[in-house]
Amino acid sequence: MAEILLSEVEKYYLVMGVGQDVRVDGRSRSDYRQGDIDLNAVTNSHGSIRARLGETDVIVATKVDLGTPDPDRPDRGTIKFLVDCSPTASPDFEGRGGDELAEKICRILSIAYDKSGTIDLKNLCITPKKYCYVIDVDILVLQCGGNLIDVISMAVKLCLGICELPRVTGLRYDLGQGVPVFSTDEFEFDYLDVKNSPVVVTLPRVGRYFVVDASLEEESCSKGKLAFGVTPDGCVTSIDKLGRGCYQVKSIQAATAMASTVGANVNNTINMRIDSLRELKLRADPKPLSMPMDI
């Protein structure tokens, strides 16, 4: 993960501020930075979002293709993730550094959306064992200013929430095989229900306390962090330990309670933003449209 070098005096100042629940930028331990969302950030996609939170900047775009269901799950569709950590986003992303982080983020997202069961992938199946929707989610990291995984998870949920699934109008038989026929009307599509899908809440421990939405400076004061997948009702679906830190049981319990509360609030905000973004898309304006994230 991207880090910056700080002197021992600067680290002491940051840690003491967190202990008093007053961070360097004036936030409390559970506050997020200001952010905004751009709709239609990428052309020729079925849904795209550019999300900025503090100095962290990412673009997420979805592309829907026709595919064949996995033999082990013949009645379900597929969601695939691809993360590109641009070397211009952080010097730490040069060489294998960016690839290792990208693999880690893809694993966390796959667990959140595929194995948690919060999204009914049966809705992506068109014909069992033959045809299904395959949603490719491409993520580009433009700038890393701290809390990267959380920003990506929020942008992914927003993007999947506005992803347009072409509506199937019937079957065309070719050599006895039924092939799906899609509507040619650009306003005939369906949305994927992502309201119950989780977001990731990453909590690095700065000194003795966990903090939400850590800046690069705060991440540099932490040896490790816990990443929780949290649903809108506050249920924790996954826990990942990142970094070299070790935690006692009481610390994990406190972090879990904090992540549950924060994650539920973030999910509610994201779900409201999805409804607003869907209304904006109906205006058929291809230009990028912006709105505040206000978490």
mmCIF file of N, CA, C and O in Angstrom, residues 183-262:
data_model
loop_
_atom_site.group_PDB
_atom_site.id
_atom_site.type_symbol
_atom_site.label_atom_id
_atom_site.label_comp_id
_atom_site.label_asym_id
_atom_site.label_seq_id
_atom_site.Cartn_x
_atom_site.Cartn_y
_atom_site.Cartn_z
ATOM 1 N N SER A 183 -33.136 -6.465 -26.797
ATOM 2 C CA SER A 183 -33.867 -5.310 -27.291
ATOM 3 C C SER A 183 -32.914 -4.304 -27.917
ATOM 4 O O SER A 183 -31.798 -4.085 -27.420
ATOM 5 N N THR A 184 -33.337 -3.680 -28.997
ATOM 6 C CA THR A 184 -32.543 -2.646 -29.657
ATOM 7 C C THR A 184 -32.870 -1.254 -29.119
ATOM 8 O O THR A 184 -32.224 -0.281 -29.518
ATOM 9 N N ASP A 185 -33.868 -1.166 -28.235
ATOM 10 C CA ASP A 185 -34.226 0.112 -27.624
ATOM 11 C C ASP A 185 -33.271 0.399 -26.474
ATOM 12 O O ASP A 185 -33.164 -0.383 -25.527
ATOM 13 N N GLU A 186 -32.543 1.524 -26.554
ATOM 14 C CA GLU A 186 -31.549 1.827 -25.538
ATOM 15 C C GLU A 186 -32.155 2.103 -24.171
ATOM 16 O O GLU A 186 -31.441 2.139 -23.163
ATOM 17 N N PHE A 187 -33.469 2.318 -24.108
ATOM 18 C CA PHE A 187 -34.118 2.581 -22.828
ATOM 19 C C PHE A 187 -34.771 1.325 -22.249
ATOM 20 O O PHE A 187 -35.431 1.398 -21.223
ATOM 21 N N GLU A 188 -34.608 0.191 -22.898
ATOM 22 C CA GLU A 188 -35.125 -1.074 -22.371
ATOM 23 C C GLU A 188 -33.967 -1.865 -21.775
ATOM 24 O O GLU A 188 -33.191 -2.504 -22.488
ATOM 25 N N PHE A 189 -33.835 -1.807 -20.481
ATOM 26 C CA PHE A 189 -32.783 -2.526 -19.778
ATOM 27 C C PHE A 189 -33.226 -2.769 -18.343
ATOM 28 O O PHE A 189 -34.229 -2.219 -17.879
ATOM 29 N N ASP A 190 -32.491 -3.602 -17.648
ATOM 30 C CA ASP A 190 -32.767 -3.918 -16.248
ATOM 31 C C ASP A 190 -31.542 -3.575 -15.413
ATOM 32 O O ASP A 190 -30.407 -3.543 -15.904
ATOM 33 N N TYR A 191 -31.797 -3.333 -14.120
ATOM 34 C CA TYR A 191 -30.716 -3.042 -13.182
ATOM 35 C C TYR A 191 -30.476 -4.253 -12.287
ATOM 36 O O TYR A 191 -31.393 -5.012 -11.982
ATOM 37 N N LEU A 192 -29.240 -4.396 -11.869
ATOM 38 C CA LEU A 192 -28.881 -5.426 -10.905
ATOM 39 C C LEU A 192 -29.191 -4.916 -9.503
ATOM 40 O O LEU A 192 -28.873 -3.780 -9.159
ATOM 41 N N ASP A 193 -29.827 -5.745 -8.702
ATOM 42 C CA ASP A 193 -30.176 -5.363 -7.335
ATOM 43 C C ASP A 193 -28.945 -5.515 -6.440
ATOM 44 O O ASP A 193 -28.533 -6.627 -6.108
ATOM 45 N N VAL A 194 -28.364 -4.386 -6.060
ATOM 46 C CA VAL A 194 -27.159 -4.410 -5.222
ATOM 47 C C VAL A 194 -27.393 -3.774 -3.855
ATOM 48 O O VAL A 194 -26.438 -3.506 -3.121
ATOM 49 N N LYS A 195 -28.641 -3.526 -3.504
ATOM 50 C CA LYS A 195 -28.919 -2.827 -2.249
ATOM 51 C C LYS A 195 -28.376 -3.560 -1.035
ATOM 52 O O LYS A 195 -27.984 -2.939 -0.043
ATOM 53 N N ASN A 196 -28.342 -4.881 -1.087
ATOM 54 C CA ASN A 196 -27.855 -5.643 0.065
ATOM 55 C C ASN A 196 -26.381 -6.015 -0.036
ATOM 56 O O ASN A 196 -25.857 -6.709 0.835
ATOM 57 N N SER A 197 -25.718 -5.592 -1.098
ATOM 58 C CA SER A 197 -24.299 -5.922 -1.260
ATOM 59 C C SER A 197 -23.460 -5.103 -0.274
ATOM 60 O O SER A 197 -23.825 -3.992 0.100
ATOM 61 N N PRO A 198 -22.326 -5.628 0.144
ATOM 62 C CA PRO A 198 -21.528 -4.947 1.165
ATOM 63 C C PRO A 198 -20.574 -3.911 0.579
ATOM 64 O O PRO A 198 -20.286 -3.906 -0.617
ATOM 65 N N VAL A 199 -20.121 -3.027 1.437
ATOM 66 C CA VAL A 199 -18.973 -2.174 1.137
ATOM 67 C C VAL A 199 -17.856 -2.573 2.097
ATOM 68 O O VAL A 199 -18.105 -3.216 3.120
ATOM 69 N N VAL A 200 -16.649 -2.202 1.748
ATOM 70 C CA VAL A 200 -15.501 -2.532 2.583
ATOM 71 C C VAL A 200 -15.181 -1.340 3.479
ATOM 72 O O VAL A 200 -15.096 -0.205 3.011
ATOM 73 N N VAL A 201 -15.030 -1.612 4.766
ATOM 74 C CA VAL A 201 -14.623 -0.594 5.730
ATOM 75 C C VAL A 201 -13.262 -1.012 6.283
ATOM 76 O O VAL A 201 -13.147 -2.015 6.981
ATOM 77 N N THR A 202 -12.239 -0.248 5.942
ATOM 78 C CA THR A 202 -10.874 -0.550 6.371
ATOM 79 C C THR A 202 -10.522 0.309 7.581
ATOM 80 O O THR A 202 -10.673 1.528 7.542
ATOM 81 N N LEU A 203 -10.046 -0.343 8.619
ATOM 82 C CA LEU A 203 -9.735 0.347 9.874
ATOM 83 C C LEU A 203 -8.274 0.127 10.253
ATOM 84 O O LEU A 203 -7.926 -0.913 10.829
ATOM 85 N N PRO A 204 -7.397 1.069 9.934
ATOM 86 C CA PRO A 204 -6.031 0.992 10.471
ATOM 87 C C PRO A 204 -6.011 1.455 11.917
ATOM 88 O O PRO A 204 -6.823 2.307 12.306
ATOM 89 N N ARG A 205 -5.107 0.897 12.678
ATOM 90 C CA ARG A 205 -4.989 1.310 14.076
ATOM 91 C C ARG A 205 -3.835 2.307 14.203
ATOM 92 O O ARG A 205 -2.678 1.966 13.943
ATOM 93 N N VAL A 206 -4.186 3.513 14.578
ATOM 94 C CA VAL A 206 -3.199 4.578 14.768
ATOM 95 C C VAL A 206 -3.034 4.780 16.265
ATOM 96 O O VAL A 206 -3.944 5.275 16.936
ATOM 97 N N GLY A 207 -1.900 4.366 16.783
ATOM 98 C CA GLY A 207 -1.729 4.374 18.237
ATOM 99 C C GLY A 207 -2.584 3.284 18.853
ATOM 100 O O GLY A 207 -2.462 2.116 18.517
ATOM 101 N N ARG A 208 -3.500 3.665 19.730
ATOM 102 C CA ARG A 208 -4.370 2.692 20.400
ATOM 103 C C ARG A 208 -5.766 2.644 19.797
ATOM 104 O O ARG A 208 -6.607 1.880 20.256
ATOM 105 N N TYR A 209 -6.027 3.449 18.770
ATOM 106 C CA TYR A 209 -7.390 3.591 18.270
ATOM 107 C C TYR A 209 -7.465 3.292 16.771
ATOM 108 O O TYR A 209 -6.528 3.557 16.015
ATOM 109 N N PHE A 210 -8.618 2.757 16.386
ATOM 110 C CA PHE A 210 -8.903 2.555 14.965
ATOM 111 C C PHE A 210 -9.527 3.826 14.393
ATOM 112 O O PHE A 210 -10.296 4.512 15.069
ATOM 113 N N VAL A 211 -9.207 4.115 13.135
ATOM 114 C CA VAL A 211 -9.739 5.305 12.477
ATOM 115 C C VAL A 211 -10.382 4.920 11.149
ATOM 116 O O VAL A 211 -9.998 3.942 10.513
ATOM 117 N N VAL A 212 -11.368 5.717 10.750
ATOM 118 C CA VAL A 212 -12.084 5.515 9.489
ATOM 119 C C VAL A 212 -11.503 6.451 8.435
ATOM 120 O O VAL A 212 -11.138 7.595 8.741
ATOM 121 N N ASP A 213 -11.432 5.968 7.194
ATOM 122 C CA ASP A 213 -10.984 6.785 6.070
ATOM 123 C C ASP A 213 -9.645 7.449 6.378
ATOM 124 O O ASP A 213 -9.517 8.674 6.386
ATOM 125 N N ALA A 214 -8.629 6.638 6.593
ATOM 126 C CA ALA A 214 -7.309 7.152 6.949
ATOM 127 C C ALA A 214 -6.643 7.825 5.759
ATOM 128 O O ALA A 214 -6.751 7.377 4.619
ATOM 129 N N SER A 215 -5.945 8.909 6.031
ATOM 130 C CA SER A 215 -5.132 9.574 5.015
ATOM 131 C C SER A 215 -3.812 8.811 4.871
ATOM 132 O O SER A 215 -3.506 7.905 5.654
ATOM 133 N N LEU A 216 -3.011 9.193 3.870
ATOM 134 C CA LEU A 216 -1.717 8.541 3.693
ATOM 135 C C LEU A 216 -0.831 8.734 4.917
ATOM 136 O O LEU A 216 -0.097 7.823 5.324
ATOM 137 N N GLU A 217 -0.899 9.914 5.526
ATOM 138 C CA GLU A 217 -0.084 10.175 6.709
ATOM 139 C C GLU A 217 -0.488 9.260 7.862
ATOM 140 O O GLU A 217 0.374 8.727 8.574
ATOM 141 N N GLU A 218 -1.787 9.059 8.037
ATOM 142 C CA GLU A 218 -2.257 8.186 9.116
ATOM 143 C C GLU A 218 -1.930 6.733 8.821
ATOM 144 O O GLU A 218 -1.589 5.971 9.741
ATOM 145 N N GLU A 219 -2.021 6.320 7.560
ATOM 146 C CA GLU A 219 -1.658 4.950 7.213
ATOM 147 C C GLU A 219 -0.178 4.690 7.465
ATOM 148 O O GLU A 219 0.214 3.569 7.794
ATOM 149 N N SER A 220 0.642 5.724 7.319
ATOM 150 C CA SER A 220 2.075 5.572 7.569
ATOM 151 C C SER A 220 2.378 5.381 9.049
ATOM 152 O O SER A 220 3.464 4.906 9.399
ATOM 153 N N CYS A 221 1.436 5.752 9.911
ATOM 154 C CA CYS A 221 1.603 5.572 11.357
ATOM 155 C C CYS A 221 1.049 4.237 11.832
ATOM 156 O O CYS A 221 1.079 3.951 13.039
ATOM 157 N N SER A 222 0.523 3.447 10.921
ATOM 158 C CA SER A 222 -0.105 2.176 11.287
ATOM 159 C C SER A 222 0.675 1.016 10.673
ATOM 160 O O SER A 222 1.063 1.069 9.502
ATOM 161 N N LYS A 223 0.876 -0.032 11.461
ATOM 162 C CA LYS A 223 1.577 -1.209 10.953
ATOM 163 C C LYS A 223 0.643 -2.196 10.261
ATOM 164 O O LYS A 223 1.101 -3.086 9.550
ATOM 165 N N GLY A 224 -0.648 -2.064 10.493
ATOM 166 C CA GLY A 224 -1.590 -2.986 9.888
ATOM 167 C C GLY A 224 -2.995 -2.434 9.949
ATOM 168 O O GLY A 224 -3.246 -1.389 10.575
ATOM 169 N N LYS A 225 -3.911 -3.123 9.314
ATOM 170 C CA LYS A 225 -5.302 -2.676 9.280
ATOM 171 C C LYS A 225 -6.210 -3.875 9.102
ATOM 172 O O LYS A 225 -5.788 -4.950 8.642
ATOM 173 N N LEU A 226 -7.460 -3.698 9.472
ATOM 174 C CA LEU A 226 -8.491 -4.717 9.302
ATOM 175 C C LEU A 226 -9.507 -4.209 8.291
ATOM 176 O O LEU A 226 -9.973 -3.076 8.392
ATOM 177 N N ALA A 227 -9.837 -5.055 7.311
ATOM 178 C CA ALA A 227 -10.810 -4.695 6.276
ATOM 179 C C ALA A 227 -12.050 -5.554 6.455
ATOM 180 O O ALA A 227 -11.982 -6.791 6.384
ATOM 181 N N PHE A 228 -13.195 -4.904 6.694
ATOM 182 C CA PHE A 228 -14.459 -5.600 6.945
ATOM 183 C C PHE A 228 -15.405 -5.391 5.762
ATOM 184 O O PHE A 228 -15.557 -4.277 5.261
ATOM 185 N N GLY A 229 -16.061 -6.461 5.341
ATOM 186 C CA GLY A 229 -17.180 -6.348 4.418
ATOM 187 C C GLY A 229 -18.456 -6.203 5.222
ATOM 188 O O GLY A 229 -18.767 -7.062 6.056
ATOM 189 N N VAL A 230 -19.196 -5.098 5.006
ATOM 190 C CA VAL A 230 -20.362 -4.792 5.839
ATOM 191 C C VAL A 230 -21.572 -4.531 4.951
ATOM 192 O O VAL A 230 -21.491 -3.774 3.981
ATOM 193 N N THR A 231 -22.707 -5.141 5.290
ATOM 194 C CA THR A 231 -23.949 -4.977 4.548
ATOM 195 C C THR A 231 -24.757 -3.806 5.131
ATOM 196 O O THR A 231 -24.425 -3.288 6.195
ATOM 197 N N PRO A 232 -25.850 -3.389 4.447
ATOM 198 C CA PRO A 232 -26.644 -2.262 4.958
ATOM 199 C C PRO A 232 -27.239 -2.468 6.348
ATOM 200 O O PRO A 232 -27.510 -1.493 7.049
ATOM 201 N N ASP A 233 -27.473 -3.712 6.746
ATOM 202 C CA ASP A 233 -28.025 -3.950 8.077
ATOM 203 C C ASP A 233 -26.936 -4.101 9.137
ATOM 204 O O ASP A 233 -27.219 -4.480 10.285
ATOM 205 N N GLY A 234 -25.681 -3.810 8.765
ATOM 206 C CA GLY A 234 -24.591 -3.873 9.721
ATOM 207 C C GLY A 234 -23.971 -5.236 9.900
ATOM 208 O O GLY A 234 -23.108 -5.403 10.771
ATOM 209 N N CYS A 235 -24.366 -6.194 9.088
ATOM 210 C CA CYS A 235 -23.815 -7.549 9.196
ATOM 211 C C CYS A 235 -22.420 -7.588 8.562
ATOM 212 O O CYS A 235 -22.222 -7.109 7.449
ATOM 213 N N VAL A 236 -21.460 -8.166 9.270
ATOM 214 C CA VAL A 236 -20.093 -8.297 8.759
ATOM 215 C C VAL A 236 -19.983 -9.612 7.991
ATOM 216 O O VAL A 236 -20.199 -10.682 8.559
ATOM 217 N N THR A 237 -19.668 -9.518 6.707
ATOM 218 C CA THR A 237 -19.611 -10.716 5.853
ATOM 219 C C THR A 237 -18.205 -11.250 5.675
ATOM 220 O O THR A 237 -18.028 -12.405 5.274
ATOM 221 N N SER A 238 -17.186 -10.432 5.936
ATOM 222 C CA SER A 238 -15.808 -10.891 5.754
ATOM 223 C C SER A 238 -14.868 -10.004 6.562
ATOM 224 O O SER A 238 -15.169 -8.843 6.848
ATOM 225 N N ILE A 239 -13.728 -10.562 6.938
ATOM 226 C CA ILE A 239 -12.676 -9.830 7.637
ATOM 227 C C ILE A 239 -11.338 -10.214 7.014
ATOM 228 O O ILE A 239 -11.041 -11.401 6.841
ATOM 229 N N ASP A 240 -10.540 -9.214 6.667
ATOM 230 C CA ASP A 240 -9.190 -9.438 6.151
ATOM 231 C C ASP A 240 -8.210 -8.628 6.984
ATOM 232 O O ASP A 240 -8.476 -7.474 7.321
ATOM 233 N N LYS A 241 -7.072 -9.235 7.284
ATOM 234 C CA LYS A 241 -5.996 -8.511 7.963
ATOM 235 C C LYS A 241 -4.950 -8.124 6.935
ATOM 236 O O LYS A 241 -4.439 -8.973 6.201
ATOM 237 N N LEU A 242 -4.653 -6.837 6.867
ATOM 238 C CA LEU A 242 -3.673 -6.325 5.918
ATOM 239 C C LEU A 242 -2.502 -5.742 6.689
ATOM 240 O O LEU A 242 -2.687 -5.035 7.680
ATOM 241 N N GLY A 243 -1.308 -6.035 6.243
ATOM 242 C CA GLY A 243 -0.141 -5.517 6.933
ATOM 243 C C GLY A 243 0.398 -6.476 7.971
ATOM 244 O O GLY A 243 0.019 -7.651 8.042
ATOM 245 N N ARG A 244 1.283 -5.956 8.819
ATOM 246 C CA ARG A 244 2.011 -6.804 9.773
ATOM 247 C C ARG A 244 1.475 -6.719 11.186
ATOM 248 O O ARG A 244 2.033 -7.323 12.100
ATOM 249 N N GLY A 245 0.430 -5.957 11.432
ATOM 250 C CA GLY A 245 -0.065 -5.747 12.780
ATOM 251 C C GLY A 245 -0.670 -6.997 13.412
ATOM 252 O O GLY A 245 -1.168 -7.891 12.716
ATOM 253 N N CYS A 246 -0.611 -7.067 14.730
ATOM 254 C CA CYS A 246 -1.249 -8.134 15.508
ATOM 255 C C CYS A 246 -2.293 -7.496 16.420
ATOM 256 O O CYS A 246 -2.093 -6.399 16.940
ATOM 257 N N TYR A 247 -3.404 -8.214 16.627
ATOM 258 C CA TYR A 247 -4.522 -7.630 17.369
ATOM 259 C C TYR A 247 -5.012 -8.608 18.424
ATOM 260 O O TYR A 247 -5.099 -9.814 18.180
ATOM 261 N N GLN A 248 -5.346 -8.064 19.583
ATOM 262 C CA GLN A 248 -5.977 -8.864 20.615
ATOM 263 C C GLN A 248 -7.465 -9.016 20.314
ATOM 264 O O GLN A 248 -8.026 -8.282 19.495
ATOM 265 N N VAL A 249 -8.074 -9.967 20.994
ATOM 266 C CA VAL A 249 -9.487 -10.257 20.742
ATOM 267 C C VAL A 249 -10.347 -9.022 21.020
ATOM 268 O O VAL A 249 -11.260 -8.685 20.265
ATOM 269 N N LYS A 250 -10.054 -8.304 22.105
ATOM 270 C CA LYS A 250 -10.839 -7.123 22.438
ATOM 271 C C LYS A 250 -10.719 -6.056 21.354
ATOM 272 O O LYS A 250 -11.697 -5.357 21.047
ATOM 273 N N SER A 251 -9.542 -5.922 20.768
ATOM 274 C CA SER A 251 -9.351 -4.940 19.697
ATOM 275 C C SER A 251 -10.160 -5.314 18.467
ATOM 276 O O SER A 251 -10.777 -4.457 17.819
ATOM 277 N N ILE A 252 -10.175 -6.608 18.140
ATOM 278 C CA ILE A 252 -10.945 -7.058 16.975
ATOM 279 C C ILE A 252 -12.433 -6.848 17.220
ATOM 280 O O ILE A 252 -13.179 -6.433 16.314
ATOM 281 N N GLN A 253 -12.894 -7.119 18.429
ATOM 282 C CA GLN A 253 -14.303 -6.910 18.746
ATOM 283 C C GLN A 253 -14.678 -5.437 18.639
ATOM 284 O O GLN A 253 -15.740 -5.090 18.097
ATOM 285 N N ALA A 254 -13.812 -4.555 19.132
ATOM 286 C CA ALA A 254 -14.082 -3.118 19.047
ATOM 287 C C ALA A 254 -14.089 -2.649 17.595
ATOM 288 O O ALA A 254 -14.947 -1.852 17.183
ATOM 289 N N ALA A 255 -13.141 -3.163 16.800
ATOM 290 C CA ALA A 255 -13.087 -2.785 15.391
ATOM 291 C C ALA A 255 -14.308 -3.298 14.637
ATOM 292 O O ALA A 255 -14.856 -2.604 13.764
ATOM 293 N N THR A 256 -14.755 -4.497 14.979
ATOM 294 C CA THR A 256 -15.933 -5.059 14.318
ATOM 295 C C THR A 256 -17.176 -4.225 14.602
ATOM 296 O O THR A 256 -17.975 -3.942 13.710
ATOM 297 N N ALA A 257 -17.343 -3.812 15.855
ATOM 298 C CA ALA A 257 -18.493 -2.974 16.210
ATOM 299 C C ALA A 257 -18.438 -1.630 15.488
ATOM 300 O O ALA A 257 -19.458 -1.127 15.003
ATOM 301 N N MET A 258 -17.252 -1.049 15.406
ATOM 302 C CA MET A 258 -17.090 0.229 14.724
ATOM 303 C C MET A 258 -17.376 0.082 13.232
ATOM 304 O O MET A 258 -18.087 0.899 12.631
ATOM 305 N N ALA A 259 -16.840 -0.974 12.623
ATOM 306 C CA ALA A 259 -17.056 -1.196 11.193
ATOM 307 C C ALA A 259 -18.527 -1.452 10.891
ATOM 308 O O ALA A 259 -19.047 -1.010 9.859
ATOM 309 N N SER A 260 -19.221 -2.158 11.768
ATOM 310 C CA SER A 260 -20.639 -2.446 11.559
ATOM 311 C C SER A 260 -21.459 -1.164 11.523
ATOM 312 O O SER A 260 -22.312 -0.982 10.639
ATOM 313 N N THR A 261 -21.192 -0.261 12.466
ATOM 314 C CA THR A 261 -21.937 1.002 12.514
ATOM 315 C C THR A 261 -21.614 1.891 11.325
ATOM 316 O O THR A 261 -22.515 2.420 10.647
ATOM 317 N N VAL A 262 -20.321 2.044 11.053
ATOM 318 C CA VAL A 262 -19.901 2.909 9.944
ATOM 319 C C VAL A 262 -20.357 2.326 8.607
ATOM 320 O O VAL A 262 -20.852 3.048 7.729
#
